[in-house]
PDB file of C-alpha atoms in Angstrom:
ATOM      1  CA  MET K 186     -37.339  -7.263 -55.531  1.00 55.00           C
ATOM      2  CA  SER K 187     -36.593  -4.846 -52.619  1.00 67.00           C
ATOM      3  CA  LYS K 188     -39.550  -3.119 -50.982  1.00 74.00           C
ATOM      4  CA  LEU K 189     -40.148   0.567 -51.607  1.00 71.00           C
ATOM      5  CA  TYR K 190     -41.591   2.243 -48.565  1.00 76.00           C
ATOM      6  CA  HIS K 191     -43.778   4.878 -50.216  1.00 81.00           C
ATOM      7  CA  GLN K 192     -44.841   7.971 -48.426  1.00 80.00           C
ATOM      8  CA  PRO K 193     -47.944   9.940 -49.286  1.00 81.00           C
ATOM      9  CA  GLN K 194     -47.123  13.015 -51.222  1.00 71.00           C
ATOM     10  CA  SER K 195     -46.717  16.028 -49.009  1.00 75.00           C
ATOM     11  CA  GLY K 196     -49.098  18.909 -49.246  1.00 68.00           C
ATOM     12  CA  ASN K 197     -45.941  21.164 -49.110  1.00 71.00           C
ATOM     13  CA  ASP K 198     -44.725  19.569 -52.314  1.00 68.00           C
ATOM     14  CA  MET K 199     -47.923  19.631 -54.274  1.00 68.00           C
ATOM     15  CA  PRO K 200     -51.166  21.391 -53.307  1.00 69.00           C
ATOM     16  CA  ARG K 201     -53.669  18.998 -51.867  1.00 69.00           C
ATOM     17  CA  PHE K 202     -56.227  19.984 -54.461  1.00 72.00           C
ATOM     18  CA  ALA K 203     -53.841  19.000 -57.404  1.00 61.00           C
ATOM     19  CA  GLY K 204     -51.916  16.006 -58.639  1.00 66.00           C
ATOM     20  CA  ARG K 205     -53.005  12.484 -59.279  1.00 73.00           C
ATOM     21  CA  SER K 206     -56.021  11.181 -57.509  1.00 85.00           C
ATOM     22  CA  THR K 207     -54.985   8.110 -55.433  1.00 89.00           C
ATOM     23  CA  MET K 208     -55.640   7.050 -51.873  1.00 88.00           C
ATOM     24  CA  MET K 209     -53.692   9.390 -49.697  1.00 91.00           C
ATOM     25  CA  ARG K 210     -51.796  10.691 -52.663  1.00 88.00           C
ATOM     26  CA  LEU K 211     -49.827   7.477 -52.705  1.00 92.00           C
ATOM     27  CA  PRO K 212     -48.014   6.088 -55.842  1.00 90.00           C
ATOM     28  CA  PHE K 213     -50.171   4.306 -58.330  1.00 91.00           C
ATOM     29  CA  VAL K 214     -48.431   0.884 -58.654  1.00 91.00           C
ATOM     30  CA  GLU K 215     -49.025  -2.005 -61.120  1.00 88.00           C
ATOM     31  CA  GLN K 216     -46.104  -4.229 -59.894  1.00 88.00           C
ATOM     32  CA  LEU K 217     -47.530  -6.057 -56.827  1.00 94.00           C
ATOM     33  CA  ASP K 218     -44.484  -8.163 -55.860  1.00 90.00           C
ATOM     34  CA  SER K 219     -43.079  -5.822 -53.162  1.00 89.00           C
ATOM     35  CA  LEU K 220     -46.394  -4.639 -51.655  1.00 96.00           C
ATOM     36  CA  ASP K 221     -47.606  -5.313 -48.225  1.00 96.00           C
ATOM     37  CA  VAL K 222     -50.917  -3.448 -48.499  1.00 97.00           C
ATOM     38  CA  ALA K 223     -52.799  -2.428 -51.644  1.00 97.00           C
ATOM     39  CA  PHE K 224     -55.673   0.049 -51.755  1.00 97.00           C
ATOM     40  CA  VAL K 225     -58.224  -1.138 -54.429  1.00 97.00           C
ATOM     41  CA  GLY K 226     -61.394   0.481 -55.765  1.00 96.00           C
ATOM     42  CA  ILE K 227     -64.367  -1.253 -56.810  1.00 96.00           C
ATOM     43  CA  PRO K 228     -66.946   1.191 -58.425  1.00 95.00           C
ATOM     44  CA  LEU K 229     -69.953  -1.082 -58.079  1.00 94.00           C
ATOM     45  CA  ASP K 230     -73.534  -0.073 -57.440  1.00 93.00           C
ATOM     46  CA  VAL K 231     -75.470  -2.622 -59.549  1.00 89.00           C
ATOM     47  CA  GLY K 232     -76.344  -4.491 -56.355  1.00 80.00           C
ATOM     48  CA  THR K 233     -78.014  -1.643 -54.428  1.00 88.00           C
ATOM     49  CA  SER K 234     -81.629  -1.676 -53.425  1.00 84.00           C
ATOM     50  CA  LEU K 235     -82.478   2.017 -52.805  1.00 84.00           C
ATOM     51  CA  ARG K 236     -80.195   4.922 -53.689  1.00 84.00           C
ATOM     52  CA  ALA K 237     -77.563   4.304 -56.268  1.00 89.00           C
ATOM     53  CA  GLY K 238     -74.292   6.136 -56.619  1.00 91.00           C
ATOM     54  CA  THR K 239     -71.798   3.921 -54.830  1.00 91.00           C
ATOM     55  CA  ARG K 240     -70.023   3.532 -58.200  1.00 93.00           C
ATOM     56  CA  TYR K 241     -68.564   6.907 -57.465  1.00 92.00           C
ATOM     57  CA  GLY K 242     -67.516   5.894 -54.055  1.00 94.00           C
ATOM     58  CA  PRO K 243     -63.789   5.085 -54.729  1.00 95.00           C
ATOM     59  CA  ARG K 244     -63.112   8.148 -56.686  1.00 95.00           C
ATOM     60  CA  GLN K 245     -64.668  10.519 -54.074  1.00 95.00           C
ATOM     61  CA  ILE K 246     -62.979   8.572 -51.094  1.00 97.00           C
ATOM     62  CA  ARG K 247     -59.673   9.209 -52.870  1.00 96.00           C
ATOM     63  CA  ALA K 248     -60.423  12.808 -53.332  1.00 95.00           C
ATOM     64  CA  GLU K 249     -61.284  13.312 -49.606  1.00 95.00           C
ATOM     65  CA  SER K 250     -58.264  11.429 -48.501  1.00 94.00           C
ATOM     66  CA  VAL K 251     -55.848  14.249 -49.439  1.00 92.00           C
ATOM     67  CA  MET K 252     -55.759  15.703 -45.958  1.00 92.00           C
ATOM     68  CA  ILE K 253     -54.623  12.488 -44.295  1.00 93.00           C
ATOM     69  CA  ARG K 254     -50.962  12.590 -43.112  1.00 93.00           C
ATOM     70  CA  PRO K 255     -48.652   9.616 -42.674  1.00 94.00           C
ATOM     71  CA  TYR K 256     -48.353   9.383 -38.878  1.00 94.00           C
ATOM     72  CA  ASN K 257     -51.295   8.538 -36.501  1.00 95.00           C
ATOM     73  CA  MET K 258     -50.894  10.975 -33.674  1.00 95.00           C
ATOM     74  CA  ALA K 259     -53.452   9.115 -31.396  1.00 96.00           C
ATOM     75  CA  THR K 260     -52.221   5.523 -31.617  1.00 96.00           C
ATOM     76  CA  GLY K 261     -48.543   6.172 -32.672  1.00 95.00           C
ATOM     77  CA  ALA K 262     -48.994   3.963 -35.852  1.00 96.00           C
ATOM     78  CA  ALA K 263     -46.499   4.604 -38.582  1.00 96.00           C
ATOM     79  CA  PRO K 264     -47.695   2.326 -41.422  1.00 96.00           C
ATOM     80  CA  PHE K 265     -45.552   3.834 -44.141  1.00 95.00           C
ATOM     81  CA  ASP K 266     -42.313   3.403 -42.155  1.00 94.00           C
ATOM     82  CA  SER K 267     -42.873  -0.381 -41.947  1.00 94.00           C
ATOM     83  CA  LEU K 268     -45.030  -1.435 -44.853  1.00 96.00           C
ATOM     84  CA  SER K 269     -44.875  -0.991 -48.562  1.00 95.00           C
ATOM     85  CA  VAL K 270     -48.267   0.494 -49.460  1.00 96.00           C
ATOM     86  CA  ALA K 271     -49.753   1.719 -52.774  1.00 96.00           C
ATOM     87  CA  ASP K 272     -52.947   2.385 -54.661  1.00 96.00           C
ATOM     88  CA  ILE K 273     -53.365  -0.192 -57.447  1.00 95.00           C
ATOM     89  CA  GLY K 274     -56.457   1.397 -59.032  1.00 94.00           C
ATOM     90  CA  ASP K 275     -59.937  -0.044 -59.691  1.00 95.00           C
ATOM     91  CA  VAL K 276     -61.375  -3.396 -60.558  1.00 95.00           C
ATOM     92  CA  PRO K 277     -62.887  -3.121 -64.090  1.00 94.00           C
ATOM     93  CA  ILE K 278     -66.414  -4.308 -63.244  1.00 93.00           C
ATOM     94  CA  ASN K 279     -69.225  -4.894 -65.701  1.00 93.00           C
ATOM     95  CA  THR K 280     -71.656  -1.968 -65.325  1.00 92.00           C
ATOM     96  CA  TYR K 281     -74.573  -3.938 -66.795  1.00 93.00           C
ATOM     97  CA  SER K 282     -74.316  -7.314 -65.031  1.00 92.00           C
ATOM     98  CA  LEU K 283     -74.050  -7.795 -61.289  1.00 93.00           C
ATOM     99  CA  LEU K 284     -73.355 -11.495 -61.610  1.00 95.00           C
ATOM    100  CA  LYS K 285     -70.647 -10.872 -64.090  1.00 95.00           C
ATOM    101  CA  SER K 286     -69.137  -8.108 -61.888  1.00 95.00           C
ATOM    102  CA  VAL K 287     -69.031 -10.636 -59.006  1.00 96.00           C
ATOM    103  CA  GLU K 288     -67.113 -13.019 -61.266  1.00 97.00           C
ATOM    104  CA  ILE K 289     -64.692 -10.295 -62.313  1.00 96.00           C
ATOM    105  CA  ILE K 290     -64.024  -9.200 -58.701  1.00 97.00           C
ATOM    106  CA  GLU K 291     -63.371 -12.751 -57.596  1.00 98.00           C
ATOM    107  CA  GLN K 292     -60.931 -13.381 -60.340  1.00 98.00           C
ATOM    108  CA  TYR K 293     -59.180 -10.084 -59.604  1.00 97.00           C
ATOM    109  CA  TYR K 294     -58.769 -11.025 -55.861  1.00 98.00           C
ATOM    110  CA  ASP K 295     -57.729 -14.554 -56.783  1.00 97.00           C
ATOM    111  CA  ASN K 296     -54.843 -12.902 -58.556  1.00 96.00           C
ATOM    112  CA  LEU K 297     -54.126 -10.533 -55.555  1.00 96.00           C
ATOM    113  CA  ALA K 298     -54.046 -13.645 -53.343  1.00 94.00           C
ATOM    114  CA  CYS K 299     -50.959 -14.778 -55.281  1.00 94.00           C
ATOM    115  CA  TYR K 300     -49.064 -11.964 -53.515  1.00 95.00           C
ATOM    116  CA  PRO K 301     -48.406 -11.604 -49.802  1.00 94.00           C
ATOM    117  CA  LEU K 302     -50.400  -8.394 -49.495  1.00 97.00           C
ATOM    118  CA  VAL K 303     -53.436  -7.261 -47.686  1.00 98.00           C
ATOM    119  CA  PRO K 304     -56.161  -5.641 -49.830  1.00 98.00           C
ATOM    120  CA  LEU K 305     -58.012  -2.599 -48.470  1.00 98.00           C
ATOM    121  CA  THR K 306     -61.012  -2.009 -50.635  1.00 98.00           C
ATOM    122  CA  LEU K 307     -62.829   1.110 -51.409  1.00 97.00           C
ATOM    123  CA  GLY K 308     -66.396   0.401 -52.337  1.00 93.00           C
ATOM    124  CA  GLY K 309     -68.765   0.244 -54.073  1.00 91.00           C
ATOM    125  CA  ASP K 310     -71.954  -1.572 -52.687  1.00 94.00           C
ATOM    126  CA  HIS K 311     -71.761  -4.497 -50.193  1.00 95.00           C
ATOM    127  CA  THR K 312     -72.115  -7.150 -52.827  1.00 94.00           C
ATOM    128  CA  LEU K 313     -68.433  -6.882 -53.489  1.00 97.00           C
ATOM    129  CA  THR K 314     -67.479  -8.495 -50.149  1.00 98.00           C
ATOM    130  CA  LEU K 315     -68.872 -11.820 -51.272  1.00 98.00           C
ATOM    131  CA  PRO K 316     -66.422 -12.338 -54.210  1.00 98.00           C
ATOM    132  CA  ILE K 317     -63.574 -10.954 -52.066  1.00 98.00           C
ATOM    133  CA  LEU K 318     -64.347 -13.489 -49.320  1.00 98.00           C
ATOM    134  CA  ARG K 319     -64.434 -16.180 -51.972  1.00 98.00           C
ATOM    135  CA  ALA K 320     -60.988 -15.448 -53.114  1.00 98.00           C
ATOM    136  CA  LEU K 321     -59.546 -15.059 -49.602  1.00 97.00           C
ATOM    137  CA  ALA K 322     -61.083 -18.258 -48.316  1.00 97.00           C
ATOM    138  CA  LYS K 323     -59.348 -20.284 -51.111  1.00 96.00           C
ATOM    139  CA  LYS K 324     -56.051 -19.125 -49.572  1.00 95.00           C
ATOM    140  CA  HIS K 325     -56.888 -18.860 -45.870  1.00 96.00           C
ATOM    141  CA  GLY K 326     -59.827 -21.232 -45.375  1.00 97.00           C
ATOM    142  CA  PRO K 327     -62.978 -20.022 -43.480  1.00 98.00           C
ATOM    143  CA  VAL K 328     -62.240 -16.717 -41.943  1.00 98.00           C
ATOM    144  CA  GLY K 329     -63.411 -14.643 -38.945  1.00 98.00           C
ATOM    145  CA  LEU K 330     -65.407 -11.497 -39.738  1.00 98.00           C
ATOM    146  CA  VAL K 331     -65.839  -8.100 -38.024  1.00 98.00           C
ATOM    147  CA  HIS K 332     -68.898  -6.618 -39.759  1.00 98.00           C
ATOM    148  CA  VAL K 333     -70.086  -3.068 -39.080  1.00 98.00           C
ATOM    149  CA  ASP K 334     -73.436  -2.263 -40.672  1.00 97.00           C
ATOM    150  CA  ALA K 335     -76.963  -0.994 -39.968  1.00 97.00           C
ATOM    151  CA  HIS K 336     -78.228  -4.190 -41.503  1.00 96.00           C
ATOM    152  CA  THR K 337     -77.217  -7.890 -41.197  1.00 95.00           C
ATOM    153  CA  ASP K 338     -77.065  -8.568 -44.908  1.00 91.00           C
ATOM    154  CA  THR K 339     -78.330 -12.029 -44.372  1.00 94.00           C
ATOM    155  CA  ASN K 340     -81.475 -11.987 -46.596  1.00 90.00           C
ATOM    156  CA  ASP K 341     -81.999 -15.071 -48.590  1.00 92.00           C
ATOM    157  CA  THR K 342     -83.144 -13.224 -51.655  1.00 90.00           C
ATOM    158  CA  MET K 343     -83.882  -9.705 -52.741  1.00 83.00           C
ATOM    159  CA  PHE K 344     -86.482  -9.350 -55.635  1.00 91.00           C
ATOM    160  CA  GLY K 345     -85.894 -13.096 -56.040  1.00 91.00           C
ATOM    161  CA  GLU K 346     -82.151 -12.679 -56.622  1.00 89.00           C
ATOM    162  CA  LYS K 347     -79.614 -14.654 -54.519  1.00 92.00           C
ATOM    163  CA  ILE K 348     -76.780 -12.109 -55.062  1.00 93.00           C
ATOM    164  CA  ALA K 349     -77.318  -8.570 -54.020  1.00 92.00           C
ATOM    165  CA  HIS K 350     -75.982  -6.268 -51.360  1.00 93.00           C
ATOM    166  CA  GLY K 351     -78.275  -7.599 -48.666  1.00 89.00           C
ATOM    167  CA  THR K 352     -77.598 -11.274 -49.216  1.00 91.00           C
ATOM    168  CA  THR K 353     -73.763 -11.206 -48.851  1.00 95.00           C
ATOM    169  CA  PHE K 354     -73.238 -12.985 -45.594  1.00 97.00           C
ATOM    170  CA  ARG K 355     -75.957 -15.583 -46.029  1.00 97.00           C
ATOM    171  CA  ARG K 356     -74.203 -16.678 -49.203  1.00 97.00           C
ATOM    172  CA  ALA K 357     -70.823 -16.488 -47.459  1.00 98.00           C
ATOM    173  CA  VAL K 358     -72.059 -18.891 -44.701  1.00 98.00           C
ATOM    174  CA  GLU K 359     -73.635 -21.247 -47.216  1.00 97.00           C
ATOM    175  CA  GLU K 360     -70.464 -21.407 -49.244  1.00 98.00           C
ATOM    176  CA  GLY K 361     -68.275 -22.122 -46.159  1.00 98.00           C
ATOM    177  CA  LEU K 362     -66.321 -18.942 -46.357  1.00 98.00           C
ATOM    178  CA  LEU K 363     -66.819 -17.850 -42.693  1.00 98.00           C
ATOM    179  CA  ASP K 364     -65.904 -19.388 -39.495  1.00 98.00           C
ATOM    180  CA  CYS K 365     -69.259 -18.726 -37.877  1.00 97.00           C
ATOM    181  CA  GLN K 366     -68.026 -18.976 -34.329  1.00 97.00           C
ATOM    182  CA  ARG K 367     -65.747 -15.999 -34.987  1.00 98.00           C
ATOM    183  CA  VAL K 368     -68.202 -13.520 -36.605  1.00 98.00           C
ATOM    184  CA  VAL K 369     -69.387 -10.448 -34.882  1.00 98.00           C
ATOM    185  CA  GLN K 370     -71.910  -7.976 -36.398  1.00 98.00           C
ATOM    186  CA  ILE K 371     -72.061  -4.407 -34.884  1.00 98.00           C
ATOM    187  CA  GLY K 372     -74.464  -1.590 -35.320  1.00 97.00           C
ATOM    188  CA  GLN K 373     -77.620  -3.417 -36.645  1.00 96.00           C
ATOM    189  CA  ARG K 374     -80.862  -1.474 -36.059  1.00 96.00           C
ATOM    190  CA  ALA K 375     -84.093  -0.026 -37.524  1.00 92.00           C
ATOM    191  CA  GLN K 376     -86.990  -2.291 -38.771  1.00 88.00           C
ATOM    192  CA  GLY K 377     -87.314  -5.683 -40.303  1.00 85.00           C
ATOM    193  CA  TYR K 378     -89.768  -7.508 -42.521  1.00 84.00           C
ATOM    194  CA  ALA K 379     -90.298 -10.054 -39.925  1.00 86.00           C
ATOM    195  CA  ALA K 380     -89.631 -10.251 -36.157  1.00 86.00           C
ATOM    196  CA  GLU K 381     -86.791 -12.660 -36.644  1.00 87.00           C
ATOM    197  CA  ASP K 382     -84.909 -10.786 -39.277  1.00 87.00           C
ATOM    198  CA  PHE K 383     -81.701 -10.426 -37.167  1.00 92.00           C
ATOM    199  CA  GLN K 384     -81.845 -14.082 -35.958  1.00 93.00           C
ATOM    200  CA  TRP K 385     -80.481 -16.016 -38.919  1.00 94.00           C
ATOM    201  CA  GLY K 386     -76.864 -15.128 -38.256  1.00 95.00           C
ATOM    202  CA  VAL K 387     -77.263 -15.658 -34.546  1.00 96.00           C
ATOM    203  CA  ASP K 388     -78.515 -19.141 -35.247  1.00 96.00           C
ATOM    204  CA  GLN K 389     -75.305 -19.876 -37.295  1.00 96.00           C
ATOM    205  CA  GLY K 390     -73.165 -18.701 -34.337  1.00 97.00           C
ATOM    206  CA  PHE K 391     -72.743 -14.989 -35.004  1.00 98.00           C
ATOM    207  CA  ARG K 392     -72.491 -12.559 -32.155  1.00 98.00           C
ATOM    208  CA  LEU K 393     -74.934  -9.618 -32.775  1.00 98.00           C
ATOM    209  CA  ILE K 394     -74.317  -6.270 -31.102  1.00 98.00           C
ATOM    210  CA  THR K 395     -77.293  -4.048 -32.120  1.00 97.00           C
ATOM    211  CA  ALA K 396     -77.000  -0.319 -32.331  1.00 97.00           C
ATOM    212  CA  GLU K 397     -79.071   0.156 -29.173  1.00 97.00           C
ATOM    213  CA  GLN K 398     -76.452  -1.891 -27.209  1.00 98.00           C
ATOM    214  CA  CYS K 399     -73.862   0.607 -28.419  1.00 98.00           C
ATOM    215  CA  TRP K 400     -75.632   3.827 -27.439  1.00 97.00           C
ATOM    216  CA  HIS K 401     -73.966   6.150 -24.817  1.00 97.00           C
ATOM    217  CA  ARG K 402     -70.905   4.010 -24.397  1.00 97.00           C
ATOM    218  CA  SER K 403     -67.296   3.465 -25.584  1.00 98.00           C
ATOM    219  CA  LEU K 404     -66.871   0.512 -27.817  1.00 98.00           C
ATOM    220  CA  SER K 405     -63.242  -0.079 -26.612  1.00 98.00           C
ATOM    221  CA  PRO K 406     -64.373  -2.750 -24.028  1.00 98.00           C
ATOM    222  CA  LEU K 407     -66.363  -4.548 -26.691  1.00 98.00           C
ATOM    223  CA  MET K 408     -63.374  -4.685 -29.010  1.00 98.00           C
ATOM    224  CA  ALA K 409     -61.356  -6.371 -26.232  1.00 98.00           C
ATOM    225  CA  GLU K 410     -63.946  -9.050 -26.240  1.00 98.00           C
ATOM    226  CA  VAL K 411     -63.877  -9.227 -29.977  1.00 98.00           C
ATOM    227  CA  ARG K 412     -60.128  -9.671 -30.003  1.00 98.00           C
ATOM    228  CA  GLU K 413     -60.442 -12.627 -27.606  1.00 97.00           C
ATOM    229  CA  MET K 414     -63.136 -14.145 -29.746  1.00 97.00           C
ATOM    230  CA  MET K 415     -61.125 -13.898 -32.936  1.00 98.00           C
ATOM    231  CA  GLY K 416     -57.958 -15.335 -31.458  1.00 97.00           C
ATOM    232  CA  ARG K 417     -54.989 -15.906 -33.839  1.00 96.00           C
ATOM    233  CA  GLY K 418     -57.167 -16.971 -36.932  1.00 97.00           C
ATOM    234  CA  SER K 419     -57.531 -14.959 -40.029  1.00 98.00           C
ATOM    235  CA  VAL K 420     -59.969 -12.065 -39.862  1.00 98.00           C
ATOM    236  CA  TYR K 421     -61.692  -9.879 -42.472  1.00 98.00           C
ATOM    237  CA  LEU K 422     -63.083  -6.477 -41.567  1.00 98.00           C
ATOM    238  CA  SER K 423     -66.144  -5.321 -43.558  1.00 98.00           C
ATOM    239  CA  PHE K 424     -67.371  -1.746 -42.699  1.00 98.00           C
ATOM    240  CA  ASP K 425     -70.580  -0.568 -44.235  1.00 98.00           C
ATOM    241  CA  ILE K 426     -70.691   3.302 -43.894  1.00 98.00           C
ATOM    242  CA  ASP K 427     -74.389   3.009 -43.017  1.00 96.00           C
ATOM    243  CA  GLY K 428     -73.332   1.403 -39.743  1.00 97.00           C
ATOM    244  CA  ILE K 429     -72.658   5.112 -38.829  1.00 98.00           C
ATOM    245  CA  ASP K 430     -75.546   7.451 -38.038  1.00 97.00           C
ATOM    246  CA  PRO K 431     -76.639   9.575 -40.952  1.00 97.00           C
ATOM    247  CA  ALA K 432     -75.891  12.674 -38.878  1.00 95.00           C
ATOM    248  CA  TRP K 433     -72.212  11.845 -39.507  1.00 96.00           C
ATOM    249  CA  ALA K 434     -72.544   9.922 -42.700  1.00 97.00           C
ATOM    250  CA  PRO K 435     -75.526  10.901 -44.812  1.00 96.00           C
ATOM    251  CA  GLY K 436     -74.017   9.867 -48.097  1.00 95.00           C
ATOM    252  CA  THR K 437     -75.104   6.339 -48.368  1.00 96.00           C
ATOM    253  CA  GLY K 438     -77.751   4.259 -50.107  1.00 93.00           C
ATOM    254  CA  THR K 439     -79.769   2.912 -47.197  1.00 93.00           C
ATOM    255  CA  PRO K 440     -79.400   5.352 -44.232  1.00 93.00           C
ATOM    256  CA  GLU K 441     -80.892   4.369 -40.788  1.00 95.00           C
ATOM    257  CA  VAL K 442     -81.159   6.681 -37.871  1.00 97.00           C
ATOM    258  CA  GLY K 443     -79.766   5.809 -34.346  1.00 97.00           C
ATOM    259  CA  GLY K 444     -76.339   4.516 -35.580  1.00 98.00           C
ATOM    260  CA  LEU K 445     -72.827   4.606 -34.337  1.00 98.00           C
ATOM    261  CA  SER K 446     -71.005   7.781 -33.949  1.00 98.00           C
ATOM    262  CA  SER K 447     -67.781   8.627 -35.884  1.00 97.00           C
ATOM    263  CA  ILE K 448     -65.854   8.167 -32.655  1.00 98.00           C
ATOM    264  CA  GLN K 449     -67.399   4.766 -32.066  1.00 98.00           C
ATOM    265  CA  ALA K 450     -66.456   3.731 -35.621  1.00 98.00           C
ATOM    266  CA  MET K 451     -62.831   4.617 -34.934  1.00 98.00           C
ATOM    267  CA  GLU K 452     -62.942   2.698 -31.760  1.00 98.00           C
ATOM    268  CA  VAL K 453     -64.067  -0.292 -33.621  1.00 98.00           C
ATOM    269  CA  VAL K 454     -61.411  -0.135 -36.260  1.00 98.00           C
ATOM    270  CA  ARG K 455     -58.610   0.693 -33.791  1.00 98.00           C
ATOM    271  CA  GLY K 456     -59.837  -2.112 -31.669  1.00 98.00           C
ATOM    272  CA  CYS K 457     -58.801  -4.598 -34.427  1.00 98.00           C
ATOM    273  CA  ARG K 458     -55.170  -3.990 -33.652  1.00 98.00           C
ATOM    274  CA  GLY K 459     -53.631  -7.340 -32.736  1.00 97.00           C
ATOM    275  CA  LEU K 460     -55.848  -9.385 -35.032  1.00 98.00           C
ATOM    276  CA  ASN K 461     -54.566 -11.358 -37.955  1.00 98.00           C
ATOM    277  CA  LEU K 462     -56.210  -9.034 -40.393  1.00 98.00           C
ATOM    278  CA  ILE K 463     -56.003 -10.326 -43.981  1.00 98.00           C
ATOM    279  CA  GLY K 464     -58.146  -7.730 -45.606  1.00 98.00           C
ATOM    280  CA  GLY K 465     -60.809  -5.065 -45.219  1.00 98.00           C
ATOM    281  CA  ASP K 466     -63.369  -2.947 -47.065  1.00 98.00           C
ATOM    282  CA  LEU K 467     -65.298   0.275 -46.638  1.00 98.00           C
ATOM    283  CA  VAL K 468     -68.437   0.174 -48.639  1.00 97.00           C
ATOM    284  CA  GLU K 469     -71.621   1.886 -49.509  1.00 95.00           C
ATOM    285  CA  VAL K 470     -70.408   5.447 -49.807  1.00 97.00           C
ATOM    286  CA  SER K 471     -72.722   7.383 -52.243  1.00 96.00           C
ATOM    287  CA  PRO K 472     -71.300  10.693 -53.252  1.00 95.00           C
ATOM    288  CA  PRO K 473     -74.478  12.098 -54.857  1.00 94.00           C
ATOM    289  CA  TYR K 474     -76.071  12.060 -51.284  1.00 94.00           C
ATOM    290  CA  ASP K 475     -72.856  13.414 -49.721  1.00 93.00           C
ATOM    291  CA  VAL K 476     -73.113  17.093 -50.474  1.00 90.00           C
ATOM    292  CA  SER K 477     -70.548  18.194 -47.815  1.00 91.00           C
ATOM    293  CA  GLY K 478     -68.124  15.470 -48.485  1.00 93.00           C
ATOM    294  CA  ASN K 479     -68.222  14.414 -44.855  1.00 96.00           C
ATOM    295  CA  THR K 480     -69.135  10.807 -45.578  1.00 97.00           C
ATOM    296  CA  SER K 481     -66.361  10.260 -48.010  1.00 97.00           C
ATOM    297  CA  GLN K 482     -63.909  12.003 -45.692  1.00 97.00           C
ATOM    298  CA  LEU K 483     -64.928   9.736 -42.831  1.00 98.00           C
ATOM    299  CA  ALA K 484     -64.563   6.713 -45.040  1.00 98.00           C
ATOM    300  CA  ALA K 485     -61.087   7.735 -46.096  1.00 97.00           C
ATOM    301  CA  ASN K 486     -60.123   8.177 -42.488  1.00 98.00           C
ATOM    302  CA  LEU K 487     -61.432   4.821 -41.571  1.00 98.00           C
ATOM    303  CA  LEU K 488     -59.540   3.170 -44.284  1.00 98.00           C
ATOM    304  CA  TYR K 489     -56.353   4.850 -42.966  1.00 98.00           C
ATOM    305  CA  GLU K 490     -57.257   3.531 -39.516  1.00 98.00           C
ATOM    306  CA  MET K 491     -57.642   0.034 -41.090  1.00 98.00           C
ATOM    307  CA  LEU K 492     -54.123   0.425 -42.545  1.00 98.00           C
ATOM    308  CA  CYS K 493     -52.754   1.349 -39.130  1.00 98.00           C
ATOM    309  CA  VAL K 494     -53.979  -1.994 -37.620  1.00 98.00           C
ATOM    310  CA  VAL K 495     -52.627  -4.247 -40.466  1.00 98.00           C
ATOM    311  CA  PRO K 496     -50.077  -6.780 -39.011  1.00 97.00           C
ATOM    312  CA  GLY K 497     -46.549  -5.500 -39.240  1.00 96.00           C
ATOM    313  CA  VAL K 498     -47.165  -1.813 -38.641  1.00 96.00           C
ATOM    314  CA  ASP K 499     -44.574  -0.087 -36.366  1.00 93.00           C
ATOM    315  CA  TYR K 500     -45.718   1.996 -33.564  1.00 92.00           C
ATOM    316  CA  HIS K 501     -43.804   5.109 -32.160  1.00 85.00           C
ATOM    317  CA  LYS K 502     -45.524   5.041 -28.744  1.00 66.00           C
TER     318      LYS K 502
END
């Protein structure tokens, strides 16, 4: 089947406040054979621990993506000229069972892994990354990880449960899904329940870059180090919107002050250019706490920036 190089619908053909709600007003596609990149929504918030509402994240991110145009004027990326990209809708999670939802997500991404496409996921709470990694590791083996977050998400349990949005990466290590020497966590901050709360991942081999280490500096030099660290191996990018300071992104379930700026967030994602990126997600957007829509708009733009660094994108600069 020949590829269709879809373009987002122009705001001059259909008003931006009208038409079908898809990521960047791309076509909704069910035939996956010819796709290089698929935007996927996971409307999950059963795994959250404070504010709920991330089940509405994918819908609102799509709604706020209507202003995004095809060409990246800063980097020269032209993803729609070189890749077949579409929105393939949402994973039909179980709203009453987190464990069942995790199973459904894994099976869904198992199916996606049958196709040579890169999934970019609109979340949804951070629990969803575990089943995605389970599916991708079956195809690629243990993967490298770039993880932006206010938290390490390496708790052993939460309220006695092994699966929740704060246990994702401990389970991923225990299940052999990550290449621990190629894991970097960026933006962690605030308080812990114990003095060693950030230490577990470091003991496994993770590189930890706390928010304080990011203050008052560009993160472009850091990302040069990350690219060298990741090498040619498969890499997954997981971006929790609470990694960004709530001044820029208030609409999230577990906000923490002193976080990254929106500019630093873009530096991190743009700094992933050249990596063998096999997937990415943007999680923890909670629209009920996003009165202005700024958080969802930033999330949509970061997902576009992820698209721009997927292998195979043409650049016009």
